[in-house]
Short mmCIF file of C-alpha atoms in Angstrom, two decimals:
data_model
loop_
_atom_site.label_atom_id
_atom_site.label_comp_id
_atom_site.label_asym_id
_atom_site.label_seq_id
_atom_site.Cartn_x
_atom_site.Cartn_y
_atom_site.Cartn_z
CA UNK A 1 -103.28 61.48 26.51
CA UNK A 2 -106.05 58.98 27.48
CA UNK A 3 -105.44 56.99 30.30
CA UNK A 4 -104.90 53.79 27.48
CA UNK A 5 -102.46 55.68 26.40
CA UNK A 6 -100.43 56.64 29.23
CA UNK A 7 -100.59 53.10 30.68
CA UNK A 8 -98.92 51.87 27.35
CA UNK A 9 -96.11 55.03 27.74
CA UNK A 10 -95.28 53.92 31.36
CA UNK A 11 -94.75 50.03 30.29
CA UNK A 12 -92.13 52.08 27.82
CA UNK A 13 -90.85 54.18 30.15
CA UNK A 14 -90.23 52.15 33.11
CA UNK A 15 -87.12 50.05 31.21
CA UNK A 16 -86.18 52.71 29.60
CA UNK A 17 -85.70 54.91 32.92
CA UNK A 18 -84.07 51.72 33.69
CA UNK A 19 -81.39 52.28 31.42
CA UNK A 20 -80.74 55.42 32.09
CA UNK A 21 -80.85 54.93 36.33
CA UNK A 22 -79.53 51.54 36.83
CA UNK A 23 -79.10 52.56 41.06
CA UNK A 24 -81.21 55.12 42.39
CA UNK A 25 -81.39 56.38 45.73
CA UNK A 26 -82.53 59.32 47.64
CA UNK A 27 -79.89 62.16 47.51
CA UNK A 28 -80.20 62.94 50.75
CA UNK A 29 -77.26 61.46 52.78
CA UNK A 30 -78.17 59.52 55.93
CA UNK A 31 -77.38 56.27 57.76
CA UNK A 32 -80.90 55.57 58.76
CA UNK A 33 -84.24 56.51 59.73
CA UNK A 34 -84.06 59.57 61.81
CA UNK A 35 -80.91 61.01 59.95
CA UNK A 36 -83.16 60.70 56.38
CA UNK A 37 -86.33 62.56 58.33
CA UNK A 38 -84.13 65.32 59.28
CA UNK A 39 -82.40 65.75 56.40
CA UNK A 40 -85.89 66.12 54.42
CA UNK A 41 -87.12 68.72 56.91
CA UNK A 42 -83.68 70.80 56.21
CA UNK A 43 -84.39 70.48 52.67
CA UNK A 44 -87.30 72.45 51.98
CA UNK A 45 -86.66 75.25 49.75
CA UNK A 46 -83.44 74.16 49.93
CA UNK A 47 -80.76 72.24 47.80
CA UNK A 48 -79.70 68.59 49.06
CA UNK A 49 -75.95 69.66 48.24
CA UNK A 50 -76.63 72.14 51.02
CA UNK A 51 -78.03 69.91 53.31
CA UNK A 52 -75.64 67.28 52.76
CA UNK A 53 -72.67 69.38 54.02
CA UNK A 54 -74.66 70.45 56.94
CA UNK A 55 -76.05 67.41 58.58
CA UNK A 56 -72.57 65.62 59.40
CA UNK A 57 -72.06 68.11 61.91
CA UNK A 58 -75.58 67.69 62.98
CA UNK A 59 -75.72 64.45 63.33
CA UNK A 60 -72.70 64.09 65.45
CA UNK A 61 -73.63 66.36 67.57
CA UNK A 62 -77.51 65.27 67.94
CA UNK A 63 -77.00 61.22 67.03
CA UNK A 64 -80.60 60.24 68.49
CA UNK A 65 -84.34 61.41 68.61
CA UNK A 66 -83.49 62.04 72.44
CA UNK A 67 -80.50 64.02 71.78
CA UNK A 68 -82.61 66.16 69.29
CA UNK A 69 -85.56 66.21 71.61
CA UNK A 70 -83.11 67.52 74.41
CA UNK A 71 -81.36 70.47 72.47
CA UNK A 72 -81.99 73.84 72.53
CA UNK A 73 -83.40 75.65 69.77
CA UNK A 74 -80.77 78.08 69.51
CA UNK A 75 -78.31 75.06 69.24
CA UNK A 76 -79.57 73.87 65.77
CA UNK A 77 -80.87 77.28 64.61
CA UNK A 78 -76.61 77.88 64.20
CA UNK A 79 -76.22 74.46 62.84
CA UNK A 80 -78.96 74.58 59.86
CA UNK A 81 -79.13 78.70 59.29
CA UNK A 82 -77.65 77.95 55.68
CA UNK A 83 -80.47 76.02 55.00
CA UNK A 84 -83.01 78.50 54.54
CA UNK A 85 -86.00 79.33 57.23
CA UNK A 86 -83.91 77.97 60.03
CA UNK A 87 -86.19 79.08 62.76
CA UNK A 88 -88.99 77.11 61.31
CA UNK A 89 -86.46 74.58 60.13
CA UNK A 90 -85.75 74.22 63.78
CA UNK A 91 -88.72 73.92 65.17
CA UNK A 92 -89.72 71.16 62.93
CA UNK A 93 -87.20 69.33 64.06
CA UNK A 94 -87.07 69.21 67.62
CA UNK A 95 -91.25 69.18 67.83
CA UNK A 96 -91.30 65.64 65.75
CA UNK A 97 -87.72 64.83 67.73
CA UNK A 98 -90.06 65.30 70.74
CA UNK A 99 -93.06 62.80 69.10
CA UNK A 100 -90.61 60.59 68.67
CA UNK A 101 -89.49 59.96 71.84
CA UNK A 102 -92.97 60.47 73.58
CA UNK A 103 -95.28 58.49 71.30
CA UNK A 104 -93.01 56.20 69.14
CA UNK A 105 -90.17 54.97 71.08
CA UNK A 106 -87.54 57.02 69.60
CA UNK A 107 -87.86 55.45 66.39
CA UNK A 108 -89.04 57.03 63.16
CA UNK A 109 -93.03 55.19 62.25
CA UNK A 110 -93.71 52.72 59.00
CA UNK A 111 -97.13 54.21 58.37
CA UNK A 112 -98.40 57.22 56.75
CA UNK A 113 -100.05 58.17 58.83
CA UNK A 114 -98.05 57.85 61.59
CA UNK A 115 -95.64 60.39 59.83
CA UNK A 116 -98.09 62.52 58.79
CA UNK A 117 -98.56 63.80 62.78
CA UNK A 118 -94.97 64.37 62.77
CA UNK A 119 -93.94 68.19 62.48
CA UNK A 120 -92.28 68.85 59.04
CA UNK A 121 -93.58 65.91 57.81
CA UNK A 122 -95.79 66.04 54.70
CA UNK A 123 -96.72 63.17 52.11
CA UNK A 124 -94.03 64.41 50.15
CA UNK A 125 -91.49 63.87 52.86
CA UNK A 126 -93.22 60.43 54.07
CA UNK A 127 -93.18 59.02 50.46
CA UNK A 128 -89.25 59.73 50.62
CA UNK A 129 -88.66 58.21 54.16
CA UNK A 130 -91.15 54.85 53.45
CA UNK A 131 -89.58 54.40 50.38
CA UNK A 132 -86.15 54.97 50.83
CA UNK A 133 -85.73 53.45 54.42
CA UNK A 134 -88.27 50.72 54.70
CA UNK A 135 -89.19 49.92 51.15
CA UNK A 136 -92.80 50.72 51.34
CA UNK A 137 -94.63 51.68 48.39
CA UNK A 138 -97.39 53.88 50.18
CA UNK A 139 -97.21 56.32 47.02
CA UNK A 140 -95.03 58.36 44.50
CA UNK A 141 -93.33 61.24 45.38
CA UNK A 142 -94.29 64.50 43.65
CA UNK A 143 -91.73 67.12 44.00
CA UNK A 144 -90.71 69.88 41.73
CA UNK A 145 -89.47 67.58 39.27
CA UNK A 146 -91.58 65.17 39.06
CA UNK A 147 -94.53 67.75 38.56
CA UNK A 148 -92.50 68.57 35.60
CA UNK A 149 -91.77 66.06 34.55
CA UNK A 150 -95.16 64.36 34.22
CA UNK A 151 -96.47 67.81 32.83
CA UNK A 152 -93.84 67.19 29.80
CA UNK A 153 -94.78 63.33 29.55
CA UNK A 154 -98.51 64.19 29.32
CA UNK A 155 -98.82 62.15 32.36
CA UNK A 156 -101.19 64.32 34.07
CA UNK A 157 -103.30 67.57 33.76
CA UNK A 158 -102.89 68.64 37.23
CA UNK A 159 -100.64 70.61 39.00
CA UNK A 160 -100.96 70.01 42.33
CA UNK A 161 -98.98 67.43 43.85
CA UNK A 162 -101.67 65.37 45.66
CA UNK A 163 -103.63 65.43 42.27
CA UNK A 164 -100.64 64.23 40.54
CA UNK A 165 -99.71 61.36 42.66
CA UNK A 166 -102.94 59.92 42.54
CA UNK A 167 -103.09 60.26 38.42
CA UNK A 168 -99.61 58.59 38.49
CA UNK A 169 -100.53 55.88 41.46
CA UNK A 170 -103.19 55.01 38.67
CA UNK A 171 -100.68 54.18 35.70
CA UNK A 172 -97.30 52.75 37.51
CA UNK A 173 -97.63 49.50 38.93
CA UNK A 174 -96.93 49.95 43.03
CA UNK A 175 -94.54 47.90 42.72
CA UNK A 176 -92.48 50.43 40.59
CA UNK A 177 -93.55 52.98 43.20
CA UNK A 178 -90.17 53.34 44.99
CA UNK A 179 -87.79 53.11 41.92
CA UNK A 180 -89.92 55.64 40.12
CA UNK A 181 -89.90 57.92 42.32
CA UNK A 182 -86.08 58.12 42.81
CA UNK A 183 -85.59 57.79 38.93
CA UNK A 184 -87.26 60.66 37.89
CA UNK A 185 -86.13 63.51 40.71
CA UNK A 186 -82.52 62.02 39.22
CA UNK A 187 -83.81 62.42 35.97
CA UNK A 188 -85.29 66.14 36.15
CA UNK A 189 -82.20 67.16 38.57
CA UNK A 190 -79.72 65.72 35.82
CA UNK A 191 -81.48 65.22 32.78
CA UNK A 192 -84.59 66.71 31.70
CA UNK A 193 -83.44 70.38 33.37
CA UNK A 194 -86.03 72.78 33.48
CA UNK A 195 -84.61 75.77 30.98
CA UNK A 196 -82.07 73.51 28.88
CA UNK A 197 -83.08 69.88 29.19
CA UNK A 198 -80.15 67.62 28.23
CA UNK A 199 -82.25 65.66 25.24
CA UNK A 200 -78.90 64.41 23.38
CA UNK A 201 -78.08 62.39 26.83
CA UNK A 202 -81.77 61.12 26.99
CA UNK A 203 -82.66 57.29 27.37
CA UNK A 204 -86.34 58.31 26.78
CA UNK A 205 -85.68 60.55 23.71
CA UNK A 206 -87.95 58.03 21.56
CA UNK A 207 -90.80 58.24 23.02
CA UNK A 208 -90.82 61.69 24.91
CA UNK A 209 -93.91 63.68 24.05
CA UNK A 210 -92.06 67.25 24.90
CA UNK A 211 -91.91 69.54 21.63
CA UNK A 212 -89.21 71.67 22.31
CA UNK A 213 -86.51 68.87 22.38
CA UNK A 214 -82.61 70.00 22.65
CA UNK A 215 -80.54 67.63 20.64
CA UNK A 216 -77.19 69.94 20.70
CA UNK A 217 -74.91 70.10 23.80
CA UNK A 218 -73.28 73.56 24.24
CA UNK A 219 -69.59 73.85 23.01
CA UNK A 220 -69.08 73.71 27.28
CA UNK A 221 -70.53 70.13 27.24
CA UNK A 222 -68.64 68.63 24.36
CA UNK A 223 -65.54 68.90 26.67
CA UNK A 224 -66.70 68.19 30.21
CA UNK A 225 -65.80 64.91 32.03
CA UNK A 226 -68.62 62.42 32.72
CA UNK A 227 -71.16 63.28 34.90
CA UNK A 228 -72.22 62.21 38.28
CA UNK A 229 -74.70 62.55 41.08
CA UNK A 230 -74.01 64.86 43.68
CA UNK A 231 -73.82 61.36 45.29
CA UNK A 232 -71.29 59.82 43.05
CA UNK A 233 -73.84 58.12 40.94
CA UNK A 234 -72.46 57.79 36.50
CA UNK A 235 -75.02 59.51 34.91
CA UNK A 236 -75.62 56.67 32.42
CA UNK A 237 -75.93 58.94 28.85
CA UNK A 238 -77.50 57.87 26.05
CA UNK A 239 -74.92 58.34 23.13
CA UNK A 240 -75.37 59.32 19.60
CA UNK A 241 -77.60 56.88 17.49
CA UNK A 242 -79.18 54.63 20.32
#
């Protein structure tokens, strides 16, 4: 698809992602800065479900930068072990806990590259905190979804995220950065699913590109309640006809 071409798709995208996410927001749980950079470090080969039911616990434990920067390795290392790489996890953690307080006040930075010299932190992970704390458009995360996702839109021939956030920084107007960002993990996490994408529920079925389309829930489907979020979210379904 020529870059024309995927300009014009994204103008019929954007609403129609609209549509389908009317709210968005990171599925993370926090209550602000610090609690959100965390929570992205935990989730790393992990699932946000997991993390979700972890950090509560965490957090009241460790409710500041200084708290974290304080603790003892061993101390989190029992806290986050579900997680995955816990050690490493931990590290993470208490080494940009430990920036914090010494070079930023005990508050988590508004740049990018600020971030970036945290430990744990990648542009990935930045994207998320900038967006969904402050508001900042600094780019467009590219996470497992969204690299397939724009792979099945045709948005990009790349597969490595840096490569693909610059393609799609190119085509969505920065002002769209945030919301489609948010939009389309919730859309590959609920949506278009990686082995059985949910086509028949799909606000974007008219102008998806993918070939191998699934139009037919499973006899399991055609009874199940409606959807939500692992954060409560509706799923907002497209039904039959429209």
């Amino acid at each position: 698809m020529s870059k024309n071409n995927q300009e014009h798709f994204i103008q019929k995208l954007l609403p129609l992602l609209r549509k389908q996410w009317p709210k968005t927001l990171c599925e993370v749980n926090h209550r602000n800065a610090l609690e959100l950079m965390v929570g992205v470090i935990l989730s790393a080969q992990s699932t946000d479900k997991t993390v979700n039911e972890l950090t509560p616990a965490l957090f009241k434990k460790f409710p500041t930068a200084e708290a974290f920067a304080k603790a003892s390795p061993l101390a989190i290392e029992k806290m986050v072990m579900r997680s995955g790489f816990f050690r490493a996890k931990t590290k993470s953690i208490l080494g940009a806990c430990r920036m914090l307080v010494a070079k930023f006040g005990g508050r988590v930075p508004k740049t990018m590259d600020e971030l970036l010299e945290l430990p744990g932190i990648g542009r990935k992970s930045a994207n998320v905190i900038l967006g969904a704390i402050y508001g900042i458009a600094s780019g467009i995360v590219v996470d497992t979804h969204m690299i397939r996702l724009s792979g099945r839109f045709q948005l990009t021939k790349f597969v490595e995220p840096e490569k693909i956030e610059k393609d799609l920084c190119a085509i969505v107007p920065q002002k769209e950065w945030v919301f489609f960002s948010q939009a389309m993990v919730l859309h590959g996490r609920y949506i278009c699913i990686a082995r059985r994408p949910r086509c028949w529920e799909c606000h974007l079925i008219k102008i998806c590109p993918y070939p191998d389309k699934i139009m037919e829930p499973k006899e399991v489907d055609q009874a199940s309640a409606p959807r939500k979020t692992i954060t409560g979210i509706p799923i907002q379904i497209r039904t039959a006809g429209r």
